[in-house]
PDB file of C-alpha atoms in Angstrom:
ATOM      1  CA  MET X 731     -16.819 -53.595  10.551  1.00 52.00           C
ATOM      2  CA  LYS X 732     -13.231 -52.544  10.218  1.00 60.00           C
ATOM      3  CA  LEU X 733     -14.005 -48.960  10.584  1.00 60.00           C
ATOM      4  CA  GLY X 734     -15.944 -49.861  13.784  1.00 64.00           C
ATOM      5  CA  ILE X 735     -12.877 -51.630  15.130  1.00 65.00           C
ATOM      6  CA  SER X 736     -10.670 -48.691  14.353  1.00 62.00           C
ATOM      7  CA  PHE X 737     -12.966 -46.396  16.190  1.00 63.00           C
ATOM      8  CA  ARG X 738     -13.081 -48.549  19.277  1.00 66.00           C
ATOM      9  CA  HIS X 739      -9.387 -48.754  19.173  1.00 65.00           C
ATOM     10  CA  LEU X 740      -8.891 -44.998  18.948  1.00 61.00           C
ATOM     11  CA  TRP X 741     -11.478 -44.576  21.788  1.00 67.00           C
ATOM     12  CA  ARG X 742      -9.722 -46.866  24.220  1.00 70.00           C
ATOM     13  CA  GLN X 743      -6.446 -44.874  23.401  1.00 72.00           C
ATOM     14  CA  LYS X 744      -7.722 -41.501  24.210  1.00 71.00           C
ATOM     15  CA  MET X 745      -4.498 -39.833  24.920  1.00 76.00           C
ATOM     16  CA  PHE X 746      -2.882 -41.391  21.888  1.00 74.00           C
ATOM     17  CA  THR X 747      -5.597 -40.372  19.754  1.00 73.00           C
ATOM     18  CA  ALA X 748      -5.852 -36.766  21.114  1.00 75.00           C
ATOM     19  CA  LEU X 749      -2.054 -36.246  20.509  1.00 80.00           C
ATOM     20  CA  ASN X 750      -2.361 -37.460  16.897  1.00 79.00           C
ATOM     21  CA  ILE X 751      -5.368 -35.291  16.174  1.00 80.00           C
ATOM     22  CA  LEU X 752      -3.525 -32.294  17.747  1.00 85.00           C
ATOM     23  CA  GLY X 753      -0.360 -32.979  15.835  1.00 86.00           C
ATOM     24  CA  LEU X 754      -2.434 -33.273  12.515  1.00 88.00           C
ATOM     25  CA  ALA X 755      -4.290 -29.998  13.319  1.00 92.00           C
ATOM     26  CA  VAL X 756      -1.088 -28.020  14.003  1.00 93.00           C
ATOM     27  CA  GLY X 757       0.701 -29.481  11.004  1.00 92.00           C
ATOM     28  CA  MET X 758      -2.219 -28.572   8.712  1.00 95.00           C
ATOM     29  CA  SER X 759      -2.376 -25.127  10.396  1.00 95.00           C
ATOM     30  CA  ALA X 760       1.181 -24.389   9.780  1.00 95.00           C
ATOM     31  CA  CYS X 761       1.153 -25.571   6.116  1.00 95.00           C
ATOM     32  CA  TRP X 762      -1.854 -23.257   5.587  1.00 95.00           C
ATOM     33  CA  VAL X 763      -0.118 -20.269   7.173  1.00 95.00           C
ATOM     34  CA  VAL X 764       3.025 -20.816   5.134  1.00 95.00           C
ATOM     35  CA  PHE X 765       0.867 -20.993   2.040  1.00 94.00           C
ATOM     36  CA  LEU X 766      -0.707 -17.711   2.712  1.00 93.00           C
ATOM     37  CA  VAL X 767       2.538 -15.967   3.547  1.00 92.00           C
ATOM     38  CA  VAL X 768       4.172 -17.285   0.315  1.00 91.00           C
ATOM     39  CA  ARG X 769       1.219 -16.537  -2.003  1.00 89.00           C
ATOM     40  CA  TYR X 770       1.014 -12.889  -0.541  1.00 87.00           C
ATOM     41  CA  GLU X 771       4.890 -12.249  -0.995  1.00 85.00           C
ATOM     42  CA  LEU X 772       4.740 -13.603  -4.528  1.00 85.00           C
ATOM     43  CA  SER X 773       1.748 -11.496  -5.388  1.00 84.00           C
ATOM     44  CA  TYR X 774       3.476  -8.160  -4.771  1.00 82.00           C
ATOM     45  CA  GLU X 775       3.398  -5.877  -7.852  1.00 83.00           C
ATOM     46  CA  LYS X 776       1.662  -8.625  -9.859  1.00 84.00           C
ATOM     47  CA  GLY X 777      -0.702  -5.954 -11.614  1.00 81.00           C
ATOM     48  CA  MET X 778       2.138  -3.754 -12.665  1.00 83.00           C
ATOM     49  CA  PRO X 779       3.261  -4.164 -16.380  1.00 82.00           C
ATOM     50  CA  ASP X 780       6.814  -5.358 -17.097  1.00 82.00           C
ATOM     51  CA  ARG X 781       7.239  -5.572 -13.272  1.00 82.00           C
ATOM     52  CA  GLU X 782      10.423  -7.504 -13.714  1.00 84.00           C
ATOM     53  CA  LEU X 783      11.846  -4.245 -15.292  1.00 85.00           C
ATOM     54  CA  VAL X 784      10.814  -1.847 -12.342  1.00 85.00           C
ATOM     55  CA  TYR X 785      13.481  -1.391  -9.644  1.00 84.00           C
ATOM     56  CA  HIS X 786      13.021   0.300  -6.236  1.00 83.00           C
ATOM     57  CA  VAL X 787      16.274   2.056  -5.396  1.00 84.00           C
ATOM     58  CA  VAL X 788      17.058   1.791  -1.678  1.00 84.00           C
ATOM     59  CA  SER X 789      20.075   3.008   0.510  1.00 85.00           C
ATOM     60  CA  ARG X 790      22.552   0.994   2.526  1.00 86.00           C
ATOM     61  CA  PHE X 791      25.218   2.706   4.558  1.00 83.00           C
ATOM     62  CA  VAL X 792      27.787   2.236   7.349  1.00 84.00           C
ATOM     63  CA  PHE X 793      27.745   4.552  10.479  1.00 82.00           C
ATOM     64  CA  ASP X 794      29.875   3.966  13.448  1.00 84.00           C
ATOM     65  CA  GLY X 795      30.874   0.506  12.053  1.00 84.00           C
ATOM     66  CA  GLU X 796      27.054  -0.409  11.954  1.00 87.00           C
ATOM     67  CA  GLU X 797      25.540  -1.337   8.603  1.00 88.00           C
ATOM     68  CA  SER X 798      22.104   0.162   8.080  1.00 86.00           C
ATOM     69  CA  GLY X 799      19.661   1.348   5.446  1.00 83.00           C
ATOM     70  CA  ASN X 800      16.314   2.663   4.321  1.00 80.00           C
ATOM     71  CA  ALA X 801      13.831   2.436   1.618  1.00 78.00           C
ATOM     72  CA  GLY X 802      14.962   5.803   0.014  1.00 79.00           C
ATOM     73  CA  ALA X 803      17.678   7.435  -1.922  1.00 82.00           C
ATOM     74  CA  PRO X 804      19.000  10.943  -2.071  1.00 81.00           C
ATOM     75  CA  LYS X 805      17.463  13.341  -4.432  1.00 80.00           C
ATOM     76  CA  PRO X 806      20.529  13.879  -6.619  1.00 83.00           C
ATOM     77  CA  MET X 807      20.472  10.036  -7.294  1.00 84.00           C
ATOM     78  CA  TYR X 808      17.209  10.344  -8.950  1.00 84.00           C
ATOM     79  CA  GLU X 809      18.406  13.198 -11.153  1.00 85.00           C
ATOM     80  CA  ALA X 810      21.458  11.303 -12.068  1.00 87.00           C
ATOM     81  CA  LEU X 811      19.593   8.083 -12.974  1.00 87.00           C
ATOM     82  CA  ARG X 812      17.098  10.124 -14.980  1.00 86.00           C
ATOM     83  CA  ASP X 813      19.662  12.242 -16.848  1.00 88.00           C
ATOM     84  CA  GLU X 814      22.875  10.182 -17.018  1.00 88.00           C
ATOM     85  CA  VAL X 815      22.077   6.527 -17.008  1.00 88.00           C
ATOM     86  CA  PRO X 816      21.457   5.079 -20.404  1.00 88.00           C
ATOM     87  CA  GLY X 817      18.610   2.371 -20.753  1.00 86.00           C
ATOM     88  CA  VAL X 818      16.475   3.793 -17.912  1.00 87.00           C
ATOM     89  CA  ALA X 819      13.153   4.353 -19.679  1.00 86.00           C
ATOM     90  CA  LEU X 820      11.396   5.957 -16.876  1.00 87.00           C
ATOM     91  CA  CYS X 821      12.670   7.405 -13.518  1.00 88.00           C
ATOM     92  CA  VAL X 822      10.051   8.341 -11.008  1.00 87.00           C
ATOM     93  CA  PRO X 823      10.660  10.077  -7.753  1.00 86.00           C
ATOM     94  CA  ALA X 824       8.375   8.958  -4.952  1.00 83.00           C
ATOM     95  CA  GLN X 825       8.779  10.508  -1.490  1.00 82.00           C
ATOM     96  CA  GLU X 826       6.533   9.084   1.166  1.00 80.00           C
ATOM     97  CA  THR X 827       5.756  11.743   3.717  1.00 80.00           C
ATOM     98  CA  PHE X 828       4.086  11.950   7.248  1.00 80.00           C
ATOM     99  CA  VAL X 829       1.618  14.843   7.799  1.00 85.00           C
ATOM    100  CA  GLN X 830       0.831  15.966  11.387  1.00 87.00           C
ATOM    101  CA  LYS X 831      -2.547  17.428  10.409  1.00 90.00           C
ATOM    102  CA  VAL X 832      -5.032  17.581   7.449  1.00 90.00           C
ATOM    103  CA  ALA X 833      -7.671  20.130   7.623  1.00 90.00           C
ATOM    104  CA  ILE X 834     -10.979  19.719   5.570  1.00 90.00           C
ATOM    105  CA  PRO X 835     -13.002  22.880   5.210  1.00 88.00           C
ATOM    106  CA  MET X 836     -16.729  22.409   6.262  1.00 83.00           C
ATOM    107  CA  GLY X 837     -18.254  25.581   5.223  1.00 79.00           C
ATOM    108  CA  GLU X 838     -18.710  29.299   6.210  1.00 80.00           C
ATOM    109  CA  GLY X 839     -18.499  29.680  10.071  1.00 81.00           C
ATOM    110  CA  ILE X 840     -17.967  25.981  10.704  1.00 85.00           C
ATOM    111  CA  PRO X 841     -14.486  24.699  11.962  1.00 87.00           C
ATOM    112  CA  PRO X 842     -12.541  22.534   9.684  1.00 86.00           C
ATOM    113  CA  GLN X 843     -12.673  18.757  10.236  1.00 88.00           C
ATOM    114  CA  VAL X 844      -9.116  17.667  11.208  1.00 89.00           C
ATOM    115  CA  PHE X 845      -7.469  14.359  10.619  1.00 89.00           C
ATOM    116  CA  GLU X 846      -4.114  14.047  12.563  1.00 89.00           C
ATOM    117  CA  MET X 847      -1.008  11.874  12.101  1.00 86.00           C
ATOM    118  CA  GLN X 848      -1.732  10.983   8.406  1.00 85.00           C
ATOM    119  CA  LYS X 849       0.603   8.499   6.995  1.00 84.00           C
ATOM    120  CA  ARG X 850       1.200   6.933   3.755  1.00 83.00           C
ATOM    121  CA  LEU X 851       1.018  10.082   1.682  1.00 88.00           C
ATOM    122  CA  MET X 852       3.419  10.563  -1.353  1.00 86.00           C
ATOM    123  CA  SER X 853       4.998  13.378  -3.179  1.00 86.00           C
ATOM    124  CA  THR X 854       5.687  12.271  -6.738  1.00 86.00           C
ATOM    125  CA  SER X 855       5.556  13.331 -10.381  1.00 85.00           C
ATOM    126  CA  LEU X 856       3.217  12.816 -13.320  1.00 86.00           C
ATOM    127  CA  GLN X 857       5.241   9.774 -14.483  1.00 86.00           C
ATOM    128  CA  TYR X 858       4.140   7.951 -11.356  1.00 88.00           C
ATOM    129  CA  PHE X 859       1.005   7.190 -13.095  1.00 87.00           C
ATOM    130  CA  GLN X 860       2.721   5.932 -16.209  1.00 86.00           C
ATOM    131  CA  MET X 861       4.577   3.406 -14.134  1.00 86.00           C
ATOM    132  CA  ILE X 862       1.636   2.288 -11.773  1.00 86.00           C
ATOM    133  CA  PRO X 863      -1.497   1.323 -13.704  1.00 85.00           C
ATOM    134  CA  TYR X 864      -4.000   3.037 -11.414  1.00 89.00           C
ATOM    135  CA  LYS X 865      -7.526   3.153 -12.626  1.00 92.00           C
ATOM    136  CA  TRP X 866      -8.875   6.693 -12.763  1.00 93.00           C
ATOM    137  CA  LEU X 867     -12.399   7.216 -11.333  1.00 94.00           C
ATOM    138  CA  ALA X 868     -12.419  11.012 -11.712  1.00 93.00           C
ATOM    139  CA  GLY X 869     -10.027  13.343 -13.349  1.00 91.00           C
ATOM    140  CA  ASN X 870      -7.070  12.471 -15.417  1.00 85.00           C
ATOM    141  CA  PRO X 871      -3.215  12.500 -15.103  1.00 85.00           C
ATOM    142  CA  ALA X 872      -2.755  15.663 -17.059  1.00 81.00           C
ATOM    143  CA  ASP X 873      -4.771  17.577 -14.294  1.00 80.00           C
ATOM    144  CA  PHE X 874      -2.226  16.389 -11.657  1.00 82.00           C
ATOM    145  CA  ASN X 875       0.793  17.987 -13.396  1.00 76.00           C
ATOM    146  CA  ALA X 876       0.576  21.495 -11.662  1.00 79.00           C
ATOM    147  CA  PRO X 877       1.645  22.665  -8.334  1.00 83.00           C
ATOM    148  CA  GLY X 878      -0.906  22.340  -5.511  1.00 88.00           C
ATOM    149  CA  LYS X 879      -2.791  19.362  -7.188  1.00 91.00           C
ATOM    150  CA  VAL X 880      -3.296  16.094  -5.328  1.00 93.00           C
ATOM    151  CA  VAL X 881      -4.758  12.760  -6.442  1.00 93.00           C
ATOM    152  CA  LEU X 882      -6.493  10.481  -3.874  1.00 94.00           C
ATOM    153  CA  THR X 883      -7.222   6.856  -3.735  1.00 93.00           C
ATOM    154  CA  THR X 884     -10.935   6.027  -3.000  1.00 94.00           C
ATOM    155  CA  GLU X 885      -9.902   4.825   0.462  1.00 93.00           C
ATOM    156  CA  ARG X 886      -8.472   8.447   1.282  1.00 93.00           C
ATOM    157  CA  ALA X 887     -11.317  10.249  -0.574  1.00 94.00           C
ATOM    158  CA  GLN X 888     -13.894   8.550   1.465  1.00 94.00           C
ATOM    159  CA  GLN X 889     -11.912   9.461   4.483  1.00 93.00           C
ATOM    160  CA  TYR X 890     -11.803  13.056   3.813  1.00 94.00           C
ATOM    161  CA  PHE X 891     -14.997  13.413   1.953  1.00 93.00           C
ATOM    162  CA  PRO X 892     -17.398  10.782   3.117  1.00 91.00           C
ATOM    163  CA  ASN X 893     -20.512   9.890   1.027  1.00 89.00           C
ATOM    164  CA  MET X 894     -19.192  11.623  -2.039  1.00 93.00           C
ATOM    165  CA  ARG X 895     -18.769  10.114  -5.583  1.00 94.00           C
ATOM    166  CA  PRO X 896     -15.309  10.548  -6.970  1.00 94.00           C
ATOM    167  CA  ASP X 897     -16.535  13.178  -9.414  1.00 93.00           C
ATOM    168  CA  GLN X 898     -17.948  15.203  -6.520  1.00 95.00           C
ATOM    169  CA  VAL X 899     -14.547  15.149  -4.889  1.00 94.00           C
ATOM    170  CA  LEU X 900     -12.694  16.797  -7.702  1.00 93.00           C
ATOM    171  CA  GLY X 901     -11.934  20.428  -7.145  1.00 92.00           C
ATOM    172  CA  ARG X 902     -12.353  20.102  -3.377  1.00 93.00           C
ATOM    173  CA  THR X 903      -9.687  21.852  -1.319  1.00 92.00           C
ATOM    174  CA  TYR X 904      -8.066  21.151   1.948  1.00 93.00           C
ATOM    175  CA  SER X 905      -4.679  21.787   3.632  1.00 91.00           C
ATOM    176  CA  TYR X 906      -1.635  19.927   5.006  1.00 89.00           C
ATOM    177  CA  ASN X 907      -0.212  21.221   8.374  1.00 87.00           C
ATOM    178  CA  ASP X 908      -1.871  24.668   8.032  1.00 81.00           C
ATOM    179  CA  THR X 909      -0.198  25.524   4.670  1.00 83.00           C
ATOM    180  CA  LEU X 910      -1.578  26.636   1.591  1.00 81.00           C
ATOM    181  CA  PRO X 911      -4.637  24.642   0.324  1.00 89.00           C
ATOM    182  CA  VAL X 912      -4.310  21.822  -2.128  1.00 93.00           C
ATOM    183  CA  THR X 913      -6.942  20.871  -4.744  1.00 93.00           C
ATOM    184  CA  VAL X 914      -8.083  17.504  -5.617  1.00 94.00           C
ATOM    185  CA  ALA X 915      -7.378  16.685  -9.267  1.00 93.00           C
ATOM    186  CA  GLY X 916      -8.252  13.026  -9.501  1.00 93.00           C
ATOM    187  CA  VAL X 917      -9.501  10.078  -7.493  1.00 95.00           C
ATOM    188  CA  VAL X 918      -8.124   6.631  -8.439  1.00 94.00           C
ATOM    189  CA  ALA X 919      -9.231   3.177  -7.366  1.00 93.00           C
ATOM    190  CA  ASN X 920      -7.132   1.363  -4.618  1.00 91.00           C
ATOM    191  CA  LEU X 921      -4.710  -1.142  -6.071  1.00 88.00           C
ATOM    192  CA  ASP X 922      -6.067  -4.669  -5.884  1.00 86.00           C
ATOM    193  CA  TYR X 923      -2.833  -6.178  -5.080  1.00 85.00           C
ATOM    194  CA  PRO X 924       0.022  -5.701  -2.552  1.00 84.00           C
ATOM    195  CA  SER X 925       2.433  -3.066  -3.676  1.00 84.00           C
ATOM    196  CA  ASP X 926       5.326  -0.780  -2.404  1.00 78.00           C
ATOM    197  CA  PHE X 927       3.577   2.006  -4.497  1.00 78.00           C
ATOM    198  CA  ASP X 928       0.097   2.107  -2.834  1.00 74.00           C
ATOM    199  CA  ALA X 929       0.631   5.477  -0.982  1.00 74.00           C
ATOM    200  CA  LEU X 930      -1.480   8.620  -2.129  1.00 67.00           C
TER     201      LEU X 930
END
């Protein structure tokens, strides 16, 4: 009975009711968006062992009176941290690069397949895989420790070599910017959490 009276009252005050429902919907939507953003930010590096002990060194500098910075550091800093700072268990160089062109050979007499403007590629060392717990689907870290060897995530492997299993991608070659070919030494699963270290 009381519920019916309430509905009749709300129906008579249509503008009032609409504004209240709209305000409630906007408030609930805003709370949901804030929750999603906070959950995403707090999930960064959640799968990394001892993540509270991992530091990403960045640069801050002043040029013409303006403070600026970037997410990198000079190479000598990496070497100094590795060789001269006590207490550093592992120092890993990670240089994200931009590649104008990736050429995948397609066979005798067939033009290579070309992927242009490739981002999120990284030059690093074997220690990178000691710091980041990638799951190896093919190959192993020891095979990566040589010049001209690359490791691909499953996403990148499927882009360059579609419809191939990870073990079929091993040993395949391709080139960056028409330089000497590189050889796939491993395929790893994509990280299942947000990370600053997800470029390969």
